[in-house]
Amino acid sequence: MANQLNLSIDRSSPVPLYHQVVQGIEAAIHSGLLPPGSRLDNEIDLAAQLNLSRPTMRKAMDDLVRSGLLVRKRGVGTQVVSSQVRRPLELSSLYDDLSNNGSKPTTEVLSFSHLEANEATLKALQLPAGAKVYHFTRLRKVGGKPLALMENWVRDDITSLDEAMLGASGLYGILRDAGVNFRLATQRIGAMIANDYQAPLLDTTPGSALVTMERTAVDDTGRMVETGHHVYRADSYSFEMTLVQR
């Protein structure tokens, strides 16, 4: 297995041995050399092949399991899970990011309403009392597999929305076509465990890890355009960012 994956250990490198294993297996997964569902040799055999101690190999495997790339199954062993969608941390929509990466996302509109905004939504979108918004929940899939459960509130003085539009296109694309030029957004990324409502929709089990994202987007006129709360399967989704020292 180690030879098939081109795993090699440089004992003169300052990179810890376990992390070299992590990097090698990550590269094999992302390149497709280890496709989803692939089984890995057990830790004892891999440690022997690489001339590493078992605790070192276990630490590497633990890291890969925690990152959502591998899963341990009783009676089966260690397997590669489905490839993660890696999304750049910038002002873009999930639909656009998936489409630009060659995926073909589909959307199921679970609920849709045009109603008077509650106090929290009025505050988030800086709307006057009595203003109405579109409120909807969508399930986004890639390759037929659920990825994200998305709840959004959109001010209704930009364009008319309906379920058919939201099922066929991404929200940001619809709003851009209506003349919105997105400028900035406030965003918070976190984590939670799936509840009894989210789990079956995302084809996972209650208590499974989910990535959360809350965002309020602003256009170039200073309008708060939309606000939303999204949850993603943690084993299939991650954000990427570049950090710059100032």
mmCIF file of N, CA, C and O in Angstrom, residues 95 98-99 102-106 141-144:
data_model
loop_
_atom_site.group_PDB
_atom_site.id
_atom_site.type_symbol
_atom_site.label_atom_id
_atom_site.label_comp_id
_atom_site.label_asym_id
_atom_site.label_seq_id
_atom_site.Cartn_x
_atom_site.Cartn_y
_atom_site.Cartn_z
ATOM 1 N N TYR A 95 -23.490 27.685 -5.105
ATOM 2 C CA TYR A 95 -23.892 27.226 -6.437
ATOM 3 C C TYR A 95 -22.834 27.606 -7.472
ATOM 4 O O TYR A 95 -22.423 26.780 -8.297
ATOM 5 N N LEU A 98 -19.502 25.595 -6.950
ATOM 6 C CA LEU A 98 -19.604 24.214 -7.421
ATOM 7 C C LEU A 98 -19.615 24.170 -8.950
ATOM 8 O O LEU A 98 -18.925 23.343 -9.554
ATOM 9 N N SER A 99 -20.379 25.056 -9.565
ATOM 10 C CA SER A 99 -20.460 25.084 -11.027
ATOM 11 C C SER A 99 -19.108 25.405 -11.650
ATOM 12 O O SER A 99 -18.707 24.794 -12.649
ATOM 13 N N GLY A 102 -16.730 22.561 -11.990
ATOM 14 C CA GLY A 102 -17.111 21.459 -12.861
ATOM 15 C C GLY A 102 -18.192 20.561 -12.311
ATOM 16 O O GLY A 102 -18.581 19.585 -12.968
ATOM 17 N N SER A 103 -18.698 20.851 -11.104
ATOM 18 C CA SER A 103 -19.773 20.046 -10.537
ATOM 19 C C SER A 103 -21.109 20.510 -11.112
ATOM 20 O O SER A 103 -21.225 21.586 -11.698
ATOM 21 N N LYS A 104 -22.124 19.681 -10.948
ATOM 22 C CA LYS A 104 -23.467 20.023 -11.409
ATOM 23 C C LYS A 104 -24.419 19.982 -10.219
ATOM 24 O O LYS A 104 -25.063 18.965 -9.953
ATOM 25 N N PRO A 105 -24.486 21.091 -9.470
ATOM 26 C CA PRO A 105 -25.340 21.109 -8.284
ATOM 27 C C PRO A 105 -26.818 21.093 -8.639
ATOM 28 O O PRO A 105 -27.230 21.604 -9.688
ATOM 29 N N THR A 106 -27.608 20.493 -7.781
ATOM 30 C CA THR A 106 -29.062 20.533 -7.918
ATOM 31 C C THR A 106 -29.634 21.077 -6.614
ATOM 32 O O THR A 106 -29.021 20.979 -5.550
ATOM 33 N N LYS A 141 -27.555 19.580 -3.479
ATOM 34 C CA LYS A 141 -26.926 18.278 -3.684
ATOM 35 C C LYS A 141 -25.866 18.372 -4.780
ATOM 36 O O LYS A 141 -25.961 19.210 -5.670
ATOM 37 N N VAL A 142 -24.895 17.474 -4.700
ATOM 38 C CA VAL A 142 -23.876 17.349 -5.743
ATOM 39 C C VAL A 142 -23.756 15.865 -6.073
ATOM 40 O O VAL A 142 -23.541 15.046 -5.192
ATOM 41 N N GLY A 143 -23.942 15.527 -7.345
ATOM 42 C CA GLY A 143 -23.905 14.125 -7.723
ATOM 43 C C GLY A 143 -24.991 13.315 -7.051
ATOM 44 O O GLY A 143 -24.817 12.115 -6.819
ATOM 45 N N GLY A 144 -26.092 13.959 -6.744
ATOM 46 C CA GLY A 144 -27.204 13.278 -6.085
ATOM 47 C C GLY A 144 -27.045 13.117 -4.593
ATOM 48 O O GLY A 144 -27.953 12.619 -3.920
#
